[in-house]
PDB file of C-alpha atoms in Angstrom:
ATOM      1  CA  UNK A  94      83.945 107.079  92.890  1.00  0.00           C
ATOM      2  CA  UNK A  95      86.563 107.351  90.104  1.00  0.00           C
ATOM      3  CA  UNK A  96      87.129 110.645  88.369  1.00  0.00           C
ATOM      4  CA  UNK A  97      87.631 111.310  84.709  1.00  0.00           C
ATOM      5  CA  UNK A  98      89.755 114.378  85.540  1.00  0.00           C
ATOM      6  CA  UNK A  99      92.608 112.247  87.107  1.00  0.00           C
ATOM      7  CA  UNK A 100      95.992 113.053  85.677  1.00  0.00           C
ATOM      8  CA  UNK A 101      97.881 110.007  86.455  1.00  0.00           C
ATOM      9  CA  UNK A 102     101.687 110.184  87.250  1.00  0.00           C
ATOM     10  CA  UNK A 103     103.939 107.186  86.792  1.00  0.00           C
ATOM     11  CA  UNK A 104     106.436 106.363  89.489  1.00  0.00           C
ATOM     12  CA  UNK A 105     109.633 108.253  88.670  1.00  0.00           C
ATOM     13  CA  UNK A 106     111.790 108.075  91.776  1.00  0.00           C
ATOM     14  CA  UNK A 107     113.391 104.984  93.548  1.00  0.00           C
ATOM     15  CA  UNK A 108     112.963 103.036  90.238  1.00  0.00           C
ATOM     16  CA  UNK A 109     115.449 101.963  87.587  1.00  0.00           C
ATOM     17  CA  UNK A 110     113.774 101.803  84.098  1.00  0.00           C
ATOM     18  CA  UNK A 111     115.214  99.756  81.395  1.00  0.00           C
ATOM     19  CA  UNK A 112     113.804 100.626  77.894  1.00  0.00           C
ATOM     20  CA  UNK A 113     113.606  97.612  75.467  1.00  0.00           C
ATOM     21  CA  UNK A 114     112.287  97.741  71.942  1.00  0.00           C
ATOM     22  CA  UNK A 115     108.775  96.841  72.625  1.00  0.00           C
ATOM     23  CA  UNK A 116     108.447  96.776  76.467  1.00  0.00           C
ATOM     24  CA  UNK A 117     109.759  98.342  79.570  1.00  0.00           C
ATOM     25  CA  UNK A 118     111.465  96.662  82.560  1.00  0.00           C
ATOM     26  CA  UNK A 119     110.929  98.545  85.833  1.00  0.00           C
ATOM     27  CA  UNK A 120     112.946  97.704  88.933  1.00  0.00           C
ATOM     28  CA  UNK A 121     111.612  99.073  92.166  1.00  0.00           C
ATOM     29  CA  UNK A 122     114.607  99.906  94.376  1.00  0.00           C
ATOM     30  CA  UNK A 123     112.415 100.257  97.522  1.00  0.00           C
ATOM     31  CA  UNK A 124     110.721  96.916  97.334  1.00  0.00           C
ATOM     32  CA  UNK A 125     113.370  94.836  95.391  1.00  0.00           C
ATOM     33  CA  UNK A 126     110.815  93.892  92.814  1.00  0.00           C
ATOM     34  CA  UNK A 127     110.877  93.957  89.099  1.00  0.00           C
ATOM     35  CA  UNK A 128     108.055  94.308  86.556  1.00  0.00           C
ATOM     36  CA  UNK A 129     107.827  93.957  82.749  1.00  0.00           C
ATOM     37  CA  UNK A 130     105.281  96.075  80.895  1.00  0.00           C
ATOM     38  CA  UNK A 131     104.099  95.037  77.481  1.00  0.00           C
ATOM     39  CA  UNK A 132     104.054  97.452  74.491  1.00  0.00           C
ATOM     40  CA  UNK A 133     100.727  98.940  75.194  1.00  0.00           C
ATOM     41  CA  UNK A 134     101.325  99.152  79.023  1.00  0.00           C
ATOM     42  CA  UNK A 135     104.656 100.878  78.115  1.00  0.00           C
ATOM     43  CA  UNK A 136     103.040 103.418  75.882  1.00  0.00           C
ATOM     44  CA  UNK A 137     100.339 104.266  78.676  1.00  0.00           C
ATOM     45  CA  UNK A 138     102.942 104.311  81.395  1.00  0.00           C
ATOM     46  CA  UNK A 139     105.088 106.639  79.386  1.00  0.00           C
ATOM     47  CA  UNK A 140     102.099 108.998  78.914  1.00  0.00           C
ATOM     48  CA  UNK A 141     101.283 109.186  82.576  1.00  0.00           C
ATOM     49  CA  UNK A 142     103.257 112.388  83.107  1.00  0.00           C
ATOM     50  CA  UNK A 143     100.847 114.178  85.290  1.00  0.00           C
ATOM     51  CA  UNK A 144      99.666 116.589  82.430  1.00  0.00           C
ATOM     52  CA  UNK A 145      97.091 114.361  80.675  1.00  0.00           C
ATOM     53  CA  UNK A 146      93.733 112.961  81.927  1.00  0.00           C
ATOM     54  CA  UNK A 147      92.542 109.460  81.100  1.00  0.00           C
ATOM     55  CA  UNK A 148      90.581 110.689  78.060  1.00  0.00           C
ATOM     56  CA  UNK A 149      93.661 112.668  76.694  1.00  0.00           C
ATOM     57  CA  UNK A 150      95.871 109.700  76.977  1.00  0.00           C
ATOM     58  CA  UNK A 151      93.183 107.451  75.119  1.00  0.00           C
ATOM     59  CA  UNK A 152      93.119 110.153  72.474  1.00  0.00           C
ATOM     60  CA  UNK A 153      96.963 110.297  72.038  1.00  0.00           C
ATOM     61  CA  UNK A 154      97.152 106.608  71.820  1.00  0.00           C
ATOM     62  CA  UNK A 155      94.437 106.476  69.251  1.00  0.00           C
ATOM     63  CA  UNK A 156      96.366 108.931  67.146  1.00  0.00           C
ATOM     64  CA  UNK A 157      99.739 107.208  67.470  1.00  0.00           C
ATOM     65  CA  UNK A 158      98.357 103.631  66.879  1.00  0.00           C
ATOM     66  CA  UNK A 159      95.867 104.565  64.234  1.00  0.00           C
ATOM     67  CA  UNK A 160      93.290 102.329  66.094  1.00  0.00           C
ATOM     68  CA  UNK A 161      90.522 103.413  68.600  1.00  0.00           C
ATOM     69  CA  UNK A 162      91.829 103.121  72.111  1.00  0.00           C
ATOM     70  CA  UNK A 163      89.001 103.463  74.826  1.00  0.00           C
ATOM     71  CA  UNK A 164      89.214 105.004  78.090  1.00  0.00           C
ATOM     72  CA  UNK A 165      88.423 101.570  79.537  1.00  0.00           C
ATOM     73  CA  UNK A 166      91.756 100.393  78.083  1.00  0.00           C
ATOM     74  CA  UNK A 167      93.705 102.970  79.761  1.00  0.00           C
ATOM     75  CA  UNK A 168      91.861 102.462  83.077  1.00  0.00           C
ATOM     76  CA  UNK A 169      92.637  98.715  82.791  1.00  0.00           C
ATOM     77  CA  UNK A 170      96.319  99.717  82.608  1.00  0.00           C
ATOM     78  CA  UNK A 171      96.042 102.077  85.532  1.00  0.00           C
ATOM     79  CA  UNK A 172      94.367  99.485  87.714  1.00  0.00           C
ATOM     80  CA  UNK A 173      97.430  97.157  87.075  1.00  0.00           C
ATOM     81  CA  UNK A 174      99.839 100.104  87.719  1.00  0.00           C
ATOM     82  CA  UNK A 175      98.094 100.915  91.014  1.00  0.00           C
ATOM     83  CA  UNK A 176      98.223  97.198  92.074  1.00  0.00           C
ATOM     84  CA  UNK A 177     101.793  97.015  91.321  1.00  0.00           C
ATOM     85  CA  UNK A 178     102.594 100.473  92.884  1.00  0.00           C
ATOM     86  CA  UNK A 179     104.043 101.739  89.570  1.00  0.00           C
ATOM     87  CA  UNK A 180     102.006 104.890  89.750  1.00  0.00           C
ATOM     88  CA  UNK A 181     101.765 107.861  92.224  1.00  0.00           C
ATOM     89  CA  UNK A 182      98.864 108.741  94.555  1.00  0.00           C
ATOM     90  CA  UNK A 183      95.666 107.042  95.546  1.00  0.00           C
ATOM     91  CA  UNK A 184      92.737 106.872  93.131  1.00  0.00           C
ATOM     92  CA  UNK A 185      89.804 104.527  92.408  1.00  0.00           C
ATOM     93  CA  UNK A 186      89.236 103.045  88.976  1.00  0.00           C
ATOM     94  CA  UNK A 187      86.060 101.838  87.368  1.00  0.00           C
ATOM     95  CA  UNK A 188      87.458  98.326  87.726  1.00  0.00           C
ATOM     96  CA  UNK A 189      87.622  98.454  91.588  1.00  0.00           C
ATOM     97  CA  UNK A 190      86.317  95.126  92.984  1.00  0.00           C
ATOM     98  CA  UNK A 191      86.268  93.243  89.492  1.00  0.00           C
ATOM     99  CA  UNK A 192      88.169  90.041  88.901  1.00  0.00           C
ATOM    100  CA  UNK A 193      90.701  90.045  86.050  1.00  0.00           C
ATOM    101  CA  UNK A 194      88.232  88.072  83.896  1.00  0.00           C
ATOM    102  CA  UNK A 195      85.567  90.550  84.626  1.00  0.00           C
ATOM    103  CA  UNK A 196      87.876  93.340  83.636  1.00  0.00           C
ATOM    104  CA  UNK A 197      88.930  91.692  80.376  1.00  0.00           C
ATOM    105  CA  UNK A 198      85.228  91.149  79.582  1.00  0.00           C
ATOM    106  CA  UNK A 199      84.373  94.722  80.223  1.00  0.00           C
ATOM    107  CA  UNK A 200      87.135  95.994  77.848  1.00  0.00           C
ATOM    108  CA  UNK A 201      86.675  93.208  75.354  1.00  0.00           C
ATOM    109  CA  UNK A 202      88.979  90.596  73.838  1.00  0.00           C
ATOM    110  CA  UNK A 203      88.638  92.071  70.536  1.00  0.00           C
ATOM    111  CA  UNK A 204      90.673  95.117  70.995  1.00  0.00           C
ATOM    112  CA  UNK A 205      92.541  96.030  67.789  1.00  0.00           C
ATOM    113  CA  UNK A 206      95.702  97.228  69.710  1.00  0.00           C
ATOM    114  CA  UNK A 207      95.913  94.329  72.277  1.00  0.00           C
ATOM    115  CA  UNK A 208      95.587  94.521  75.934  1.00  0.00           C
ATOM    116  CA  UNK A 209      97.844  96.106  78.499  1.00  0.00           C
ATOM    117  CA  UNK A 210      99.670  93.612  80.772  1.00  0.00           C
ATOM    118  CA  UNK A 211     102.261  93.934  83.573  1.00  0.00           C
ATOM    119  CA  UNK A 212     104.123  90.866  84.773  1.00  0.00           C
ATOM    120  CA  UNK A 213     106.290  90.468  87.885  1.00  0.00           C
ATOM    121  CA  UNK A 214     109.727  89.191  86.812  1.00  0.00           C
ATOM    122  CA  UNK A 215     112.795  87.929  88.510  1.00  0.00           C
ATOM    123  CA  UNK A 216     114.679  90.760  90.191  1.00  0.00           C
ATOM    124  CA  UNK A 217     118.414  91.263  89.394  1.00  0.00           C
ATOM    125  CA  UNK A 218     120.782  89.265  91.519  1.00  0.00           C
ATOM    126  CA  UNK A 219     121.222  90.473  95.160  1.00  0.00           C
ATOM    127  CA  UNK A 220     124.670  91.937  94.517  1.00  0.00           C
ATOM    128  CA  UNK A 221     123.144  94.249  91.807  1.00  0.00           C
ATOM    129  CA  UNK A 222     119.703  94.708  93.492  1.00  0.00           C
ATOM    130  CA  UNK A 223     121.448  96.357  96.453  1.00  0.00           C
ATOM    131  CA  UNK A 224     122.294  99.223  94.186  1.00  0.00           C
ATOM    132  CA  UNK A 225     119.566  98.898  91.711  1.00  0.00           C
ATOM    133  CA  UNK A 226     122.099  97.811  89.143  1.00  0.00           C
ATOM    134  CA  UNK A 227     120.746  96.003  86.101  1.00  0.00           C
ATOM    135  CA  UNK A 228     123.904  94.324  84.688  1.00  0.00           C
ATOM    136  CA  UNK A 229     125.139  94.679  81.057  1.00  0.00           C
ATOM    137  CA  UNK A 230     124.188  91.104  80.392  1.00  0.00           C
ATOM    138  CA  UNK A 231     120.447  92.140  80.735  1.00  0.00           C
ATOM    139  CA  UNK A 232     120.811  95.131  78.389  1.00  0.00           C
ATOM    140  CA  UNK A 233     123.305  97.387  79.835  1.00  0.00           C
ATOM    141  CA  UNK A 234     124.366  99.046  83.182  1.00  0.00           C
ATOM    142  CA  UNK A 235     121.186 101.038  84.418  1.00  0.00           C
ATOM    143  CA  UNK A 236     121.613 101.746  88.075  1.00  0.00           C
ATOM    144  CA  UNK A 237     125.202 100.586  87.932  1.00  0.00           C
ATOM    145  CA  UNK A 238     128.150 102.618  89.257  1.00  0.00           C
ATOM    146  CA  UNK A 239     129.693 105.097  86.939  1.00  0.00           C
ATOM    147  CA  UNK A 240     132.036 108.128  86.743  1.00  0.00           C
ATOM    148  CA  UNK A 241     131.144 109.543  83.273  1.00  0.00           C
ATOM    149  CA  UNK A 242     128.004 109.678  81.033  1.00  0.00           C
ATOM    150  CA  UNK A 243     129.838 107.613  78.429  1.00  0.00           C
ATOM    151  CA  UNK A 244     129.786 104.595  80.660  1.00  0.00           C
ATOM    152  CA  UNK A 245     126.068 104.487  80.659  1.00  0.00           C
ATOM    153  CA  UNK A 246     123.533 102.922  78.093  1.00  0.00           C
ATOM    154  CA  UNK A 247     121.650 104.901  75.675  1.00  0.00           C
ATOM    155  CA  UNK A 248     122.333 107.748  73.267  1.00  0.00           C
ATOM    156  CA  UNK A 249     124.221 110.928  73.726  1.00  0.00           C
ATOM    157  CA  UNK A 250     121.029 112.787  74.699  1.00  0.00           C
ATOM    158  CA  UNK A 251     119.543 110.044  76.974  1.00  0.00           C
ATOM    159  CA  UNK A 252     122.466 108.524  78.902  1.00  0.00           C
ATOM    160  CA  UNK A 253     123.381 110.048  82.242  1.00  0.00           C
ATOM    161  CA  UNK A 254     125.808 109.397  84.989  1.00  0.00           C
ATOM    162  CA  UNK A 255     123.834 110.954  87.901  1.00  0.00           C
ATOM    163  CA  UNK A 256     125.878 113.059  90.157  1.00  0.00           C
ATOM    164  CA  UNK A 257     123.254 114.036  92.734  1.00  0.00           C
ATOM    165  CA  UNK A 258     125.225 115.152  95.940  1.00  0.00           C
ATOM    166  CA  UNK A 259     125.315 112.579  98.828  1.00  0.00           C
ATOM    167  CA  UNK A 260     124.271 109.762  96.494  1.00  0.00           C
ATOM    168  CA  UNK A 261     126.616 107.294  94.695  1.00  0.00           C
ATOM    169  CA  UNK A 262     126.973 108.066  91.057  1.00  0.00           C
ATOM    170  CA  UNK A 263     124.888 105.633  88.980  1.00  0.00           C
ATOM    171  CA  UNK A 264     123.690 105.325  85.414  1.00  0.00           C
ATOM    172  CA  UNK A 265     119.953 106.684  85.109  1.00  0.00           C
ATOM    173  CA  UNK A 266     117.494 107.287  82.336  1.00  0.00           C
ATOM    174  CA  UNK A 267     115.067 110.048  81.485  1.00  0.00           C
ATOM    175  CA  UNK A 268     112.350 108.583  83.678  1.00  0.00           C
ATOM    176  CA  UNK A 269     114.327 109.085  86.845  1.00  0.00           C
ATOM    177  CA  UNK A 270     115.519 112.658  86.120  1.00  0.00           C
ATOM    178  CA  UNK A 271     114.764 115.500  88.560  1.00  0.00           C
ATOM    179  CA  UNK A 272     112.366 118.375  88.271  1.00  0.00           C
ATOM    180  CA  UNK A 273     112.870 122.076  88.814  1.00  0.00           C
ATOM    181  CA  UNK A 274     114.262 123.012  92.260  1.00  0.00           C
ATOM    182  CA  UNK A 275     115.415 119.499  92.959  1.00  0.00           C
ATOM    183  CA  UNK A 276     119.096 118.741  93.936  1.00  0.00           C
ATOM    184  CA  UNK A 277     121.434 117.981  91.175  1.00  0.00           C
ATOM    185  CA  UNK A 278     125.103 117.492  90.475  1.00  0.00           C
ATOM    186  CA  UNK A 279     125.320 117.990  86.721  1.00  0.00           C
ATOM    187  CA  UNK A 280     123.137 119.088  83.952  1.00  0.00           C
ATOM    188  CA  UNK A 281     121.945 115.562  82.887  1.00  0.00           C
ATOM    189  CA  UNK A 282     120.412 115.053  86.311  1.00  0.00           C
ATOM    190  CA  UNK A 283     117.677 117.460  85.394  1.00  0.00           C
ATOM    191  CA  UNK A 284     114.587 117.136  83.046  1.00  0.00           C
ATOM    192  CA  UNK A 285     115.560 120.695  81.947  1.00  0.00           C
ATOM    193  CA  UNK A 286     119.207 119.575  81.357  1.00  0.00           C
ATOM    194  CA  UNK A 287     120.282 122.645  83.517  1.00  0.00           C
ATOM    195  CA  UNK A 288     121.943 122.303  86.978  1.00  0.00           C
ATOM    196  CA  UNK A 289     123.038 125.519  88.492  1.00  0.00           C
ATOM    197  CA  UNK A 290     124.430 126.671  91.846  1.00  0.00           C
ATOM    198  CA  UNK A 291     126.388 125.199  94.720  1.00  0.00           C
ATOM    199  CA  UNK A 292     124.662 123.106  95.881  1.00  0.00           C
ATOM    200  CA  UNK A 293     123.059 122.586  92.512  1.00  0.00           C
ATOM    201  CA  UNK A 294     119.465 122.697  91.790  1.00  0.00           C
ATOM    202  CA  UNK A 295     117.618 122.129  88.631  1.00  0.00           C
ATOM    203  CA  UNK A 296     116.842 125.277  86.745  1.00  0.00           C
ATOM    204  CA  UNK A 297     114.690 126.258  83.767  1.00  0.00           C
ATOM    205  CA  UNK A 298     116.672 126.094  80.423  1.00  0.00           C
ATOM    206  CA  UNK A 299     117.694 129.227  78.550  1.00  0.00           C
ATOM    207  CA  UNK A 300     115.122 131.551  80.206  1.00  0.00           C
ATOM    208  CA  UNK A 301     117.107 134.409  81.607  1.00  0.00           C
ATOM    209  CA  UNK A 302     117.761 137.617  79.389  1.00  0.00           C
ATOM    210  CA  UNK A 303     120.994 139.559  79.271  1.00  0.00           C
ATOM    211  CA  UNK A 304     121.830 141.391  82.543  1.00  0.00           C
ATOM    212  CA  UNK A 305     120.372 138.824  84.928  1.00  0.00           C
ATOM    213  CA  UNK A 306     122.831 137.023  87.414  1.00  0.00           C
ATOM    214  CA  UNK A 307     123.748 133.558  86.644  1.00  0.00           C
ATOM    215  CA  UNK A 308     125.988 130.650  87.590  1.00  0.00           C
ATOM    216  CA  UNK A 309     125.701 128.483  84.641  1.00  0.00           C
ATOM    217  CA  UNK A 310     125.458 129.202  80.858  1.00  0.00           C
ATOM    218  CA  UNK A 311     122.264 126.923  80.664  1.00  0.00           C
ATOM    219  CA  UNK A 312     120.295 129.463  82.667  1.00  0.00           C
ATOM    220  CA  UNK A 313     120.679 132.178  80.137  1.00  0.00           C
ATOM    221  CA  UNK A 314     119.268 132.840  76.663  1.00  0.00           C
ATOM    222  CA  UNK A 315     122.705 133.451  75.416  1.00  0.00           C
ATOM    223  CA  UNK A 316     125.529 132.626  77.767  1.00  0.00           C
ATOM    224  CA  UNK A 317     126.941 133.302  81.305  1.00  0.00           C
ATOM    225  CA  UNK A 318     129.987 135.490  81.682  1.00  0.00           C
ATOM    226  CA  UNK A 319     131.299 136.824  85.004  1.00  0.00           C
ATOM    227  CA  UNK A 320     128.134 135.841  86.891  1.00  0.00           C
ATOM    228  CA  UNK A 321     125.931 137.733  84.520  1.00  0.00           C
ATOM    229  CA  UNK A 322     123.879 136.711  81.420  1.00  0.00           C
ATOM    230  CA  UNK A 323     125.155 138.296  78.269  1.00  0.00           C
TER     231      UNK A 323
END
């Protein structure tokens, strides 16, 4: 039996995510498979951050798109994500056992915001797939080797040349960044944009008041001087 309290979490690790204007291209490093998500699927996949349940995702989409988005529409996308292993965990959707045609009939072809679709696409060439590199000719360097953030696609706030210890340095995007406590090599490896210590670990950003021990300025509300927040 499916549960309405499910808080879906999209797959964030061992994938390379390429953001396009109206869709997302996801390359699964473990399975050497690539998937293209249309605009609605992309919106839903981004909202699957582990904090929202299905109803909250539907409400958020309704507000953003200015059209009613039903829970069934979100469940339809989750069913596809589950089939393609683009989402974490095991769960049951109300579409279990239904054919694609039956799913579409249940949601309705008249949806004002369209329907979510996920397509399997041709994976990058083997020479790039081995490292998860999406070459610049396909939109720019995600997963490719780098030595500095400026070599990676994106803006100054989204590009990152990951420096996680023991791993080759590669260009990543926000969807593949690391959470609190996980190993990191520089600030942009972390969701919080704060990597502290040797070996580095992702730390909460600007939380420590003056007088607390520190190893990086990003830990402190002000700055870190001589190993102490000032």
